[in-house]
PDB file of C-alpha atoms in Angstrom:
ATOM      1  CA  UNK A   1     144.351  26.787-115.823  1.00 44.00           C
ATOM      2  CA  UNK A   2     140.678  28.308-115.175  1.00 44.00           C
ATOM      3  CA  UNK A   3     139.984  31.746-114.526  1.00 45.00           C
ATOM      4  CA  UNK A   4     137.683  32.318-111.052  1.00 42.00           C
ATOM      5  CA  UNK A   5     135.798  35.536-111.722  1.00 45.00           C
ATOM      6  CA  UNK A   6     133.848  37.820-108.898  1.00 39.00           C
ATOM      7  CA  UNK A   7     130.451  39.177-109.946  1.00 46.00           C
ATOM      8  CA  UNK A   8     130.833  42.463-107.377  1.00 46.00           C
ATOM      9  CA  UNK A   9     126.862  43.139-107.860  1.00 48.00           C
ATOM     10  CA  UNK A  10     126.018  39.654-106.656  1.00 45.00           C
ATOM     11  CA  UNK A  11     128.566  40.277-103.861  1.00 42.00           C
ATOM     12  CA  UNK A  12     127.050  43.501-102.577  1.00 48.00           C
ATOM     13  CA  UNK A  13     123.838  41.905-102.622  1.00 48.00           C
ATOM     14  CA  UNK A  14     124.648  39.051-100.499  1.00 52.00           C
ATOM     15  CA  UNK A  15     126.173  41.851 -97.984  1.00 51.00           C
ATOM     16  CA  UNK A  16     123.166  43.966 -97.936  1.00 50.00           C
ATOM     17  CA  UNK A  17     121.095  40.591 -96.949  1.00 50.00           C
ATOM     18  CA  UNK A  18     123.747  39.646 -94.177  1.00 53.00           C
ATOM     19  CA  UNK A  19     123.454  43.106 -92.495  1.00 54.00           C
ATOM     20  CA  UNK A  20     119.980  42.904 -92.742  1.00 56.00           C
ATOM     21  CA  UNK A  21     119.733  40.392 -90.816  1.00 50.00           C
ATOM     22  CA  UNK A  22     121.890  41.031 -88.169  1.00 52.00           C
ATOM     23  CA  UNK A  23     120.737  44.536 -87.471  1.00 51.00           C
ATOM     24  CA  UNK A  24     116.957  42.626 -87.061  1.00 52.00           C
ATOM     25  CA  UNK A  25     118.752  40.113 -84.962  1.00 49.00           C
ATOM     26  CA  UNK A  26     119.797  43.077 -82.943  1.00 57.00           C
ATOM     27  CA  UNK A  27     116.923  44.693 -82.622  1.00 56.00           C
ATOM     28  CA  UNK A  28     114.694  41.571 -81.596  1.00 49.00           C
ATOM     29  CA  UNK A  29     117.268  40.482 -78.632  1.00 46.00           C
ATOM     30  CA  UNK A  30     116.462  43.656 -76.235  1.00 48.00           C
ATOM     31  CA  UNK A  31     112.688  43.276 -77.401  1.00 43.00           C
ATOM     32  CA  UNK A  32     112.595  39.497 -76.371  1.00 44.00           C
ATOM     33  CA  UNK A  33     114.455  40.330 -72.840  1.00 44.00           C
ATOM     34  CA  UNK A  34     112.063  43.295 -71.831  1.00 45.00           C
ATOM     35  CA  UNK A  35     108.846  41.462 -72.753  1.00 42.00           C
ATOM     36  CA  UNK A  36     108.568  39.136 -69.772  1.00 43.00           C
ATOM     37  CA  UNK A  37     110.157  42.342 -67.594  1.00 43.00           C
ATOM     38  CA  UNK A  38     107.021  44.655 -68.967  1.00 40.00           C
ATOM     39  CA  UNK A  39     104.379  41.250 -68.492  1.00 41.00           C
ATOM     40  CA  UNK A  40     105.634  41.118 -65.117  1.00 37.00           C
ATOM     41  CA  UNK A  41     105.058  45.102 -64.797  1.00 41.00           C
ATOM     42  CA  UNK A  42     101.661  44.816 -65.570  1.00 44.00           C
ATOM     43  CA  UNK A  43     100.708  42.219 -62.943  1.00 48.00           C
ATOM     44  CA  UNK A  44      98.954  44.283 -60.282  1.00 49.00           C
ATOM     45  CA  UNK A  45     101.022  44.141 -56.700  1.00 50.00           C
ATOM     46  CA  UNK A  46      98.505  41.568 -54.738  1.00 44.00           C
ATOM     47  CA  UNK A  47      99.452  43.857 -51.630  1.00 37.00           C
ATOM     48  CA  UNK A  48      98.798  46.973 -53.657  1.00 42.00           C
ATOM     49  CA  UNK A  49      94.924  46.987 -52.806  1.00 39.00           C
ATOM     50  CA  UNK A  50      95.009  45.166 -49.835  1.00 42.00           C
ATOM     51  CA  UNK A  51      93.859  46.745 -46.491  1.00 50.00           C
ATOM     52  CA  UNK A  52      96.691  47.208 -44.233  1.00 50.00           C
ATOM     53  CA  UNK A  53      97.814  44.991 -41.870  1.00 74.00           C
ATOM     54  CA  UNK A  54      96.847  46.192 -38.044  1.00 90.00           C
ATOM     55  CA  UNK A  55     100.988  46.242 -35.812  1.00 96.00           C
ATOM     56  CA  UNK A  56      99.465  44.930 -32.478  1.00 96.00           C
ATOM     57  CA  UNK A  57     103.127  46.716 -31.500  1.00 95.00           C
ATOM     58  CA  UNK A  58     101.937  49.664 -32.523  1.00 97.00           C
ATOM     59  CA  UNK A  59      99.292  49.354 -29.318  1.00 97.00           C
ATOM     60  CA  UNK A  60     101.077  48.148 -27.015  1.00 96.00           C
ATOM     61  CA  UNK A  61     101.366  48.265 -23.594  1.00 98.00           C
ATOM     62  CA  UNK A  62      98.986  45.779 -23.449  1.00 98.00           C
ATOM     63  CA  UNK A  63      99.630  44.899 -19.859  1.00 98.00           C
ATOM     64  CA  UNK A  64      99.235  48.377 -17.424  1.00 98.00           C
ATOM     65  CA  UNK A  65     100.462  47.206 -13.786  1.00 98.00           C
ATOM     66  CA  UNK A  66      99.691  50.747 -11.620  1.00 98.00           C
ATOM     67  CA  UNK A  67     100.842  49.087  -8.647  1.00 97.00           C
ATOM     68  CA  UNK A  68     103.600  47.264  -9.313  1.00 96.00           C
ATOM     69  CA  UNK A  69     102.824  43.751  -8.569  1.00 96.00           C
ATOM     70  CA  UNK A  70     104.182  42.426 -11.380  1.00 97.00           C
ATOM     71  CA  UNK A  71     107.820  40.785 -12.085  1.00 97.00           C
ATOM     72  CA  UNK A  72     110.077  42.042 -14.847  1.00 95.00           C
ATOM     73  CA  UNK A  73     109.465  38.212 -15.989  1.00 97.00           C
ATOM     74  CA  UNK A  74     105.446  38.361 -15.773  1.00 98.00           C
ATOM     75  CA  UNK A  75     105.034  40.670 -17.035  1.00 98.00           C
ATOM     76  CA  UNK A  76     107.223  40.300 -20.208  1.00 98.00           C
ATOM     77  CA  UNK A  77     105.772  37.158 -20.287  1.00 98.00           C
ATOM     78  CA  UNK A  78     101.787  38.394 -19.894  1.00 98.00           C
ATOM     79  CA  UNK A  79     102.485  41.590 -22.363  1.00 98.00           C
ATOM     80  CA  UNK A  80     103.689  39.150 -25.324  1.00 98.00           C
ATOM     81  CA  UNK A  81     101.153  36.899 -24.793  1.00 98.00           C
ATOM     82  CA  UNK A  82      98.510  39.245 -24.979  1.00 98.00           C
ATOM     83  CA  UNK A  83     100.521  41.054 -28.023  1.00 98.00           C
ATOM     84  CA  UNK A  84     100.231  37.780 -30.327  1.00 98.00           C
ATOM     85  CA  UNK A  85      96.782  37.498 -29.130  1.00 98.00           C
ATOM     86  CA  UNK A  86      95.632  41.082 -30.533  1.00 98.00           C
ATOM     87  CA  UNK A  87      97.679  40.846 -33.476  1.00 98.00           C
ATOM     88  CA  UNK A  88      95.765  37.683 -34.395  1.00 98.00           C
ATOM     89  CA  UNK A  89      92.389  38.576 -33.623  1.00 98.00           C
ATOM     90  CA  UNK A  90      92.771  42.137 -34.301  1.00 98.00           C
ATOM     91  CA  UNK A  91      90.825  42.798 -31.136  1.00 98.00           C
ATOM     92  CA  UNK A  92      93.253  44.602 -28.402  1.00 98.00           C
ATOM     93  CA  UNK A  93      93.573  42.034 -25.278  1.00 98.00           C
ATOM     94  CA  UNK A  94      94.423  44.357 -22.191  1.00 98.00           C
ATOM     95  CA  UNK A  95      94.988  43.643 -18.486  1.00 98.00           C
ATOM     96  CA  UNK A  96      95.262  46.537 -15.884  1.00 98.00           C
ATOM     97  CA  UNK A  97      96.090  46.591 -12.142  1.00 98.00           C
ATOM     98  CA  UNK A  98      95.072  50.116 -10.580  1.00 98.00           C
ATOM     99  CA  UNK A  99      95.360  51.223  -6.925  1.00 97.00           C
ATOM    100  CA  UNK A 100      91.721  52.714  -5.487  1.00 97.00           C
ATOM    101  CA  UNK A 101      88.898  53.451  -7.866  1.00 97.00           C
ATOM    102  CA  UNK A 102      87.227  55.616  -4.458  1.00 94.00           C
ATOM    103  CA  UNK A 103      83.359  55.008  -4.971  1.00 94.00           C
ATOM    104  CA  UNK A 104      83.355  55.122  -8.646  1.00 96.00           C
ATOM    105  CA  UNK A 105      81.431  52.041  -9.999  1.00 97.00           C
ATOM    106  CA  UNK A 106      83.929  49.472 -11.713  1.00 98.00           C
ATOM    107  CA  UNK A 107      82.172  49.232 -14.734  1.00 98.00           C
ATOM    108  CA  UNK A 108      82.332  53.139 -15.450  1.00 98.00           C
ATOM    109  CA  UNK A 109      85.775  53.430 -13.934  1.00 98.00           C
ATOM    110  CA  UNK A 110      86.795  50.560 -16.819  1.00 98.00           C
ATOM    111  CA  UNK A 111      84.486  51.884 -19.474  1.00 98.00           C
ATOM    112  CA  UNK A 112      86.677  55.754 -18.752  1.00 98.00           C
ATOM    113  CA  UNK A 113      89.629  53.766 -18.167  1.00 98.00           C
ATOM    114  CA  UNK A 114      89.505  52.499 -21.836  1.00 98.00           C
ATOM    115  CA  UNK A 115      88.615  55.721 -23.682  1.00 98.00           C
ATOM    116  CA  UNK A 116      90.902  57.981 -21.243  1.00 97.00           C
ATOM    117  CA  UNK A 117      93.823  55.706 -22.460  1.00 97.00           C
ATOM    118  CA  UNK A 118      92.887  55.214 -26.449  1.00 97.00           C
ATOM    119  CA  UNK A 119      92.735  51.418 -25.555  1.00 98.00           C
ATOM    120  CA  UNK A 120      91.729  49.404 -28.688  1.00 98.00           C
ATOM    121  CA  UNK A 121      92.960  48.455 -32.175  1.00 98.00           C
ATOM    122  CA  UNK A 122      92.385  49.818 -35.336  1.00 97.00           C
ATOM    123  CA  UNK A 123      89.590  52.723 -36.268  1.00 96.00           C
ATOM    124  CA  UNK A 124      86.679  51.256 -33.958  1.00 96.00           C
ATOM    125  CA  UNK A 125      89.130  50.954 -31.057  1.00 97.00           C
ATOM    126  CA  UNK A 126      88.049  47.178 -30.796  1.00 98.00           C
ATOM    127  CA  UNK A 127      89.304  45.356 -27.527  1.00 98.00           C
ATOM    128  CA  UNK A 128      88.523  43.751 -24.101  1.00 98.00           C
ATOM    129  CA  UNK A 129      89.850  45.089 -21.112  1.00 98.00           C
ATOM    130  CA  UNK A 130      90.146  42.896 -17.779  1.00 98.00           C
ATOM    131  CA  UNK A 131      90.487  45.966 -15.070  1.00 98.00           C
ATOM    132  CA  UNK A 132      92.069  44.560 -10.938  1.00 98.00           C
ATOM    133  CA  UNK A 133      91.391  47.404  -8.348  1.00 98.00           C
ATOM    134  CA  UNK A 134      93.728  45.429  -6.163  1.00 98.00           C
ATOM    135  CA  UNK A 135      93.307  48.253  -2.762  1.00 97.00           C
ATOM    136  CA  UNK A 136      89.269  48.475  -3.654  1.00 98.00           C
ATOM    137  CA  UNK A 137      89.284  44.893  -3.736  1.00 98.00           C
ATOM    138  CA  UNK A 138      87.144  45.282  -7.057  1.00 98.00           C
ATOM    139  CA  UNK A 139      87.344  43.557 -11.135  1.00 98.00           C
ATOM    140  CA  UNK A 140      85.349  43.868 -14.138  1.00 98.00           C
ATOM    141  CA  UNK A 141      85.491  43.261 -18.089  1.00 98.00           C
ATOM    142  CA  UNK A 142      84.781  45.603 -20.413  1.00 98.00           C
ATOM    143  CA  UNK A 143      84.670  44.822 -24.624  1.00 98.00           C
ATOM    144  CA  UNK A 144      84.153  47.301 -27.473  1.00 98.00           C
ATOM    145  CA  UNK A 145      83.285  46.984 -30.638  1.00 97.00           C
ATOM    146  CA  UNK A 146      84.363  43.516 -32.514  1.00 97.00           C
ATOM    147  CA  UNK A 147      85.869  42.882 -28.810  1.00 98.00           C
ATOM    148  CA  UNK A 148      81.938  41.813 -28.377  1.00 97.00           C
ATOM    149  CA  UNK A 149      82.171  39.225 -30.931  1.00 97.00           C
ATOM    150  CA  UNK A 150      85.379  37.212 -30.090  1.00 98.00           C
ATOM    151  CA  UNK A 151      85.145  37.517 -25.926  1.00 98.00           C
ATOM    152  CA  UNK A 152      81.218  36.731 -25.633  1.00 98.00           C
ATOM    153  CA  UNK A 153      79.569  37.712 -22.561  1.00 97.00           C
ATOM    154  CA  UNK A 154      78.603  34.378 -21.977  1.00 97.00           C
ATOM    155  CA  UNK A 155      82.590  33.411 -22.346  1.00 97.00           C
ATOM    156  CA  UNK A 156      83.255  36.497 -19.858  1.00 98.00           C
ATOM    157  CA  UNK A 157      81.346  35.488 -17.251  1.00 97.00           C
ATOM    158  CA  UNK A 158      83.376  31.729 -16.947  1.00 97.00           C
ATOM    159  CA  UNK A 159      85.989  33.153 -17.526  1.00 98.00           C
ATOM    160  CA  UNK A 160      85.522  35.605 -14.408  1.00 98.00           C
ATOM    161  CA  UNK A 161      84.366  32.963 -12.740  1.00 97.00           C
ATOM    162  CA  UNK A 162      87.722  30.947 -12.445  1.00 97.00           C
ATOM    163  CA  UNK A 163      89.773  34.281 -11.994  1.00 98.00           C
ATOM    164  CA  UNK A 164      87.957  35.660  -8.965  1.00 97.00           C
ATOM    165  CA  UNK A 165      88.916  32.591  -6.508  1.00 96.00           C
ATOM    166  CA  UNK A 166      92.630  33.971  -7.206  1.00 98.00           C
ATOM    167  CA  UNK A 167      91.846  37.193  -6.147  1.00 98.00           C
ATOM    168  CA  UNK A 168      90.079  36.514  -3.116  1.00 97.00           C
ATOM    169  CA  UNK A 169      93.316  34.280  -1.837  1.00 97.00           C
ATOM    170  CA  UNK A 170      95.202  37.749  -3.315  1.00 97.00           C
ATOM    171  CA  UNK A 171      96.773  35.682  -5.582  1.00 98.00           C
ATOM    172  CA  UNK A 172      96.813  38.360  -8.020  1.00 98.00           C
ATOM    173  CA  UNK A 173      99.651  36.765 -10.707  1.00 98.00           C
ATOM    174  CA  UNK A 174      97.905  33.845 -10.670  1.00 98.00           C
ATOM    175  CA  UNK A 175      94.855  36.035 -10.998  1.00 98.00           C
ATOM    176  CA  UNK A 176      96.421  37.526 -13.935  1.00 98.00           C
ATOM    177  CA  UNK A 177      97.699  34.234 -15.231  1.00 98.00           C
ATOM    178  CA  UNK A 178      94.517  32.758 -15.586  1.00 98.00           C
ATOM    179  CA  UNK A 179      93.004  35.874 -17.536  1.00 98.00           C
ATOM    180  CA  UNK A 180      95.690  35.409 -20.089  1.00 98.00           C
ATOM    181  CA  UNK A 181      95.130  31.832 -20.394  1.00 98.00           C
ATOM    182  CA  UNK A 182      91.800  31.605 -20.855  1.00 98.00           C
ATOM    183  CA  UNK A 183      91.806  35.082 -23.240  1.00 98.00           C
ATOM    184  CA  UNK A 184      94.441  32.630 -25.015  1.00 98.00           C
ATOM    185  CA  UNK A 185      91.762  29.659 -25.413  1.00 98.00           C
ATOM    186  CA  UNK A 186      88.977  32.348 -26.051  1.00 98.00           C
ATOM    187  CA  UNK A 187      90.737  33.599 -28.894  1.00 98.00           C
ATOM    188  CA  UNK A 188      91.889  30.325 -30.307  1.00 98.00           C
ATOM    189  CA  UNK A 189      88.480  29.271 -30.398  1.00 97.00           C
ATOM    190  CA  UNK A 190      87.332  32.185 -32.381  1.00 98.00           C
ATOM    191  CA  UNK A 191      90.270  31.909 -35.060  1.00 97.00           C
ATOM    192  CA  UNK A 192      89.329  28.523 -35.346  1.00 97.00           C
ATOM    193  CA  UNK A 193      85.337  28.699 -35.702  1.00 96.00           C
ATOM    194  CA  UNK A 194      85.046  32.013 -37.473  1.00 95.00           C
ATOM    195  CA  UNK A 195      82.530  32.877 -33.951  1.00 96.00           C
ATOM    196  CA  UNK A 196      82.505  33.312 -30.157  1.00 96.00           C
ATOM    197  CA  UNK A 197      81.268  31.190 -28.136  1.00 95.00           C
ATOM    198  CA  UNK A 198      78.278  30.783 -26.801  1.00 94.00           C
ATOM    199  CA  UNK A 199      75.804  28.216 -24.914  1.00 90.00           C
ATOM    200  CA  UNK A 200      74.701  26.675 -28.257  1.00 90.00           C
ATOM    201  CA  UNK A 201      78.367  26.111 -29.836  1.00 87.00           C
ATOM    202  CA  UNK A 202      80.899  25.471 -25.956  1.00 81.00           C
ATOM    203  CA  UNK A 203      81.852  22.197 -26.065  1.00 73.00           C
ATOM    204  CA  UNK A 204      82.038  21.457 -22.479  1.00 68.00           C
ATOM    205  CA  UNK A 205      77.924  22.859 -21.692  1.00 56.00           C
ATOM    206  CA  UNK A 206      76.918  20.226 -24.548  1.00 51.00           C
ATOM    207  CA  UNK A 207      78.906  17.752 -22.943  1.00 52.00           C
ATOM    208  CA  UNK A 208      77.035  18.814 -19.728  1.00 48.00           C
ATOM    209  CA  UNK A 209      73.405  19.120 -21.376  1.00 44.00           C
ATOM    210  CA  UNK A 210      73.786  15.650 -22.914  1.00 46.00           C
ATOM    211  CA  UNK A 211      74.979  14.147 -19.266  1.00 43.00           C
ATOM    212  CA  UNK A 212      72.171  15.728 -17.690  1.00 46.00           C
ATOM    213  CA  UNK A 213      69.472  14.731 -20.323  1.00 47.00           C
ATOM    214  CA  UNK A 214      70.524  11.274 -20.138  1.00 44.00           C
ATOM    215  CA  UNK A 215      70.270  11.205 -16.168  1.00 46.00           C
ATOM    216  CA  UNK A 216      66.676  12.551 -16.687  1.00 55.00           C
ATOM    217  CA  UNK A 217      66.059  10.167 -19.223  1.00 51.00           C
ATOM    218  CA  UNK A 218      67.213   7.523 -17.173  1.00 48.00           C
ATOM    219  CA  UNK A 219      65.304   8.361 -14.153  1.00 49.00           C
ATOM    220  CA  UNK A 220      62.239   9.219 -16.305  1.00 53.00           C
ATOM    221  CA  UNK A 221      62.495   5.686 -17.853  1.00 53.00           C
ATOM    222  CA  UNK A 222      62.570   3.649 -14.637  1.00 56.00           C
ATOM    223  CA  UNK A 223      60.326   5.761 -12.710  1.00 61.00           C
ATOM    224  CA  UNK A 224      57.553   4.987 -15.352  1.00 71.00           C
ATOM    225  CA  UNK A 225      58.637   1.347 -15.918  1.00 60.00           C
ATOM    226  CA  UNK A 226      58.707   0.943 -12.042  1.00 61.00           C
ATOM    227  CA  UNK A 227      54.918   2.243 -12.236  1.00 65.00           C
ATOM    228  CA  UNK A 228      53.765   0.531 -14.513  1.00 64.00           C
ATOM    229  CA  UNK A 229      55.162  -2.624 -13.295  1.00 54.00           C
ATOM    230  CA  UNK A 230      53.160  -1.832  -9.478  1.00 62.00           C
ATOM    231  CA  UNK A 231      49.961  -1.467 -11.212  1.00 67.00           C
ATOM    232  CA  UNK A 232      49.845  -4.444 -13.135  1.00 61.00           C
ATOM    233  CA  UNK A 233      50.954  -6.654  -9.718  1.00 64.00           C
ATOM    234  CA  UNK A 234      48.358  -4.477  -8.029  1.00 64.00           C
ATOM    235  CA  UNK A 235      45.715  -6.434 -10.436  1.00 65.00           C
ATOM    236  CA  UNK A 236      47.041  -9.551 -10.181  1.00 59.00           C
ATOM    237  CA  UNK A 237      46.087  -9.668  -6.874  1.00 60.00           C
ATOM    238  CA  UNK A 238      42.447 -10.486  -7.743  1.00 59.00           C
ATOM    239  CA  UNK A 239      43.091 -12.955 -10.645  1.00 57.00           C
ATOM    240  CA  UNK A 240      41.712 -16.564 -10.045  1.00 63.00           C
ATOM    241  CA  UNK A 241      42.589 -19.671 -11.839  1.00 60.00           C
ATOM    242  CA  UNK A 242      39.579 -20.129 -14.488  1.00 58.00           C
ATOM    243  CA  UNK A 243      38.557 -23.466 -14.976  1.00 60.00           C
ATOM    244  CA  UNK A 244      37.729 -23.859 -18.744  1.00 58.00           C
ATOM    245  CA  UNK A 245      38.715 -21.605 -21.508  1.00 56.00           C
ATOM    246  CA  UNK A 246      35.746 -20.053 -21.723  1.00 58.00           C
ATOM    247  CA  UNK A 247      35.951 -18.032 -18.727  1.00 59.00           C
ATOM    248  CA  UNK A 248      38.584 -15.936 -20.202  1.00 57.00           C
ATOM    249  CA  UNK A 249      36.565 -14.879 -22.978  1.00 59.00           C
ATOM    250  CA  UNK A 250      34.691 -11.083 -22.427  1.00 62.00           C
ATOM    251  CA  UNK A 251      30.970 -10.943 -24.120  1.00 63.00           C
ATOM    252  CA  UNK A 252      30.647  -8.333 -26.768  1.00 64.00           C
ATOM    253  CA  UNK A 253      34.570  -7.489 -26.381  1.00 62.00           C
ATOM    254  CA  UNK A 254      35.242  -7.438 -30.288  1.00 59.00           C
ATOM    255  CA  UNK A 255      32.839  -6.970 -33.091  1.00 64.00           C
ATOM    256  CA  UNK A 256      34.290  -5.823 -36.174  1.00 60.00           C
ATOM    257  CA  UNK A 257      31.842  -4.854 -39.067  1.00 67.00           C
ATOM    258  CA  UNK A 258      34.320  -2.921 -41.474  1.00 65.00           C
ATOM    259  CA  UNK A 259      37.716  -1.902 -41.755  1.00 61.00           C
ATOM    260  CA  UNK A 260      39.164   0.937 -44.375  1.00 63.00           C
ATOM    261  CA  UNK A 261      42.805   2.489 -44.350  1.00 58.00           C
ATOM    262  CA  UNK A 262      42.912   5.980 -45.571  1.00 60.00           C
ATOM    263  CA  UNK A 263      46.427   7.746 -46.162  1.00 51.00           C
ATOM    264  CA  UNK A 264      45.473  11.446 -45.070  1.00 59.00           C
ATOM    265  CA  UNK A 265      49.184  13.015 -45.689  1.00 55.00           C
ATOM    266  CA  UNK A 266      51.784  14.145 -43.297  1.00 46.00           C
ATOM    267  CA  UNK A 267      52.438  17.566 -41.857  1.00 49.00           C
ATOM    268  CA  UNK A 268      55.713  18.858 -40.890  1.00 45.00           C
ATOM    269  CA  UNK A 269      56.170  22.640 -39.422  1.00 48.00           C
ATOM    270  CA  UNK A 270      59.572  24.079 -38.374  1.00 43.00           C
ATOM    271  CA  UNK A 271      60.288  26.613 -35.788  1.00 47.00           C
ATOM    272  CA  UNK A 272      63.613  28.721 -36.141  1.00 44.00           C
ATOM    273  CA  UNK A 273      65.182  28.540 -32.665  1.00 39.00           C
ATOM    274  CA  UNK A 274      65.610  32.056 -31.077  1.00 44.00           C
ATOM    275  CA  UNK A 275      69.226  33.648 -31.017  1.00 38.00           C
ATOM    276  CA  UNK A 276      70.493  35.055 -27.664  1.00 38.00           C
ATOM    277  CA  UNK A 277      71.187  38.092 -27.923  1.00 40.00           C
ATOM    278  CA  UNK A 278      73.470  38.085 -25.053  1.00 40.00           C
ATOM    279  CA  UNK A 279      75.997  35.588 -25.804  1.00 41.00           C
ATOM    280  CA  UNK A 280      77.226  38.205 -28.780  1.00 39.00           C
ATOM    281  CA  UNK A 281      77.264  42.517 -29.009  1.00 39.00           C
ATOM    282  CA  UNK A 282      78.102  42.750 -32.329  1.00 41.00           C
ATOM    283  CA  UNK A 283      78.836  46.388 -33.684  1.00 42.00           C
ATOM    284  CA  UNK A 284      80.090  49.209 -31.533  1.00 51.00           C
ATOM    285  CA  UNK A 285      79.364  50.022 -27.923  1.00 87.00           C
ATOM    286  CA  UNK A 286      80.931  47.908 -24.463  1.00 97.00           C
ATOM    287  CA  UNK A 287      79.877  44.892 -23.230  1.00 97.00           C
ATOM    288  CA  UNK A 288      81.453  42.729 -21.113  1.00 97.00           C
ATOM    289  CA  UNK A 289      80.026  41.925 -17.542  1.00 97.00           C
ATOM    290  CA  UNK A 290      79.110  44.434 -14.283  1.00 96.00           C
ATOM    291  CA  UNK A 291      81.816  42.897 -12.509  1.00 96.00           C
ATOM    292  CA  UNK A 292      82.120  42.351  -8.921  1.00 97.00           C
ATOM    293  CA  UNK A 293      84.165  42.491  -5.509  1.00 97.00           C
ATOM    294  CA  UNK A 294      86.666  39.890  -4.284  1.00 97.00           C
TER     295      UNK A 294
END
């Protein structure tokens, strides 16, 4: 029968080892799990440094009816239209209905109208407001600061231009309507081009340009070929038939002694195109247009 013997020295070894190990096992677990926890930590907030966000709520009313024309549903209807428009652009879109301005010019009564009332978004109070004097019979538009730059007074003045037939018939929601509508397309157009428009860049005046200098082209075109077309049967009147070649032949018409071709370069010179500088304000100060009566 064999004996098994222990060797305690080679057993408390083996023990040591073992715990070794586990307490490193122990130690490395919480290490592994707080790594990607302190990576993740260290990843700067992408929000953190951003500039904040303008709350076109935060400006609101955008829609100021001091007479009272408007329906609980219009005007829900025109204020969150002209809510989503600001809060896209970042340019406060306004529409007020007064009672009498008296004998104040529109265009001052607007411009005091705006300040008076802290109309505008953000620090430079940027914005467009369309003001209806509905008793003085009287409208204007008024933009400040990057208000300017989306709502063009070139785009002001069509736009004004489509609104005022409304008032006259005293149509004032359709009035109203209209201003939203085309602020609406106005704004779209900016968001979409990174600009406001302008003679150069609307769609519809290039579309007219291009009709009308085709018709001039086309009128141009016959009106020369119809000329030129009298004058040669004006000198066929006195033609004859010729009886031998000869007859057609001019004396001294042609007499070539030499002939050289010489390539003496080309020139091209280019002329920047001047920028209106009343399609856009840019900066601070109002713009808009000096309105009118209805």
């Amino acid at each position: 029968m064999s004996k098994v013997s222990f060797k305690p020295r080679a057993l408390k070894a083996s023990a040591l080892a073992a715990a070794s190990l586990l307490l490193a096992f122990m130690m490395a677990v919480p290490v592994a799990f707080a790594a990607p926890e302190a990576a993740f930590a260290d990843e700067a907030d992408p929000t953190a440094q951003a500039d904040p966000v303008l709350n076109a709520g935060d400006y609101a009313p955008f829609v100021i009816d001091e007479v009272g024309l408007l329906k609980e549903g219009y005007y829900q209807d025109f204020e969150a239209r002209c809510e989503t428009m600001s809060q896209n652009t970042g340019v406060g879109v306004y529409l007020a209905l007064v009672d009498s301005i008296g004998d104040e010019e529109v265009r001052d009564y607007a411009i005091d109208y705006y300040q008076s009332n802290d109309l505008g978004m953000g620090d430079q109070r940027d914005g467009i407001l369309f003001l209806i004097s509905v008793n003085s019979r009287k409208y204007v538009t008024v933009t400040y600061g990057a208000g300017r730059d989306v709502f063009t007074d070139y785009r002001i003045d069509q736009m004004e231009e489509e609104i005022v037939g409304d008032l006259r018939d005293d149509r004032f929601v359709k009035g109203c309507d209209d201003y939203v509508t085309l602020a609406e397309e106005t704004a779209d157009y900016y968001l979409a081009n990174g600009e406001g428009m302008s003679r150069d860049n609307d769609p519809v005046a290039q579309k007219q340009d291009r009709g009308i200098g085709f018709a001039i082209s086309a009128v141009a075109a016959v009106a020369i070929a119809g000329g030129v077309c009298f004058g040669l049967r004006k000198q066929l009147k006195t033609v004859e038939v010729a009886c031998s070649a000869s007859n057609y032949e001019l004396p001294e018409a042609f007499d070539l002694t030499d002939s050289n071709d010489k390539f003496e370069g080309v020139f091209i010179s280019k002329t920047p195109k001047p920028k209106s500088d009343s399609d856009s304000g840019g900066g601070g100060g109002f713009g808009g247009s000096s309105g009118g009566s209805f």
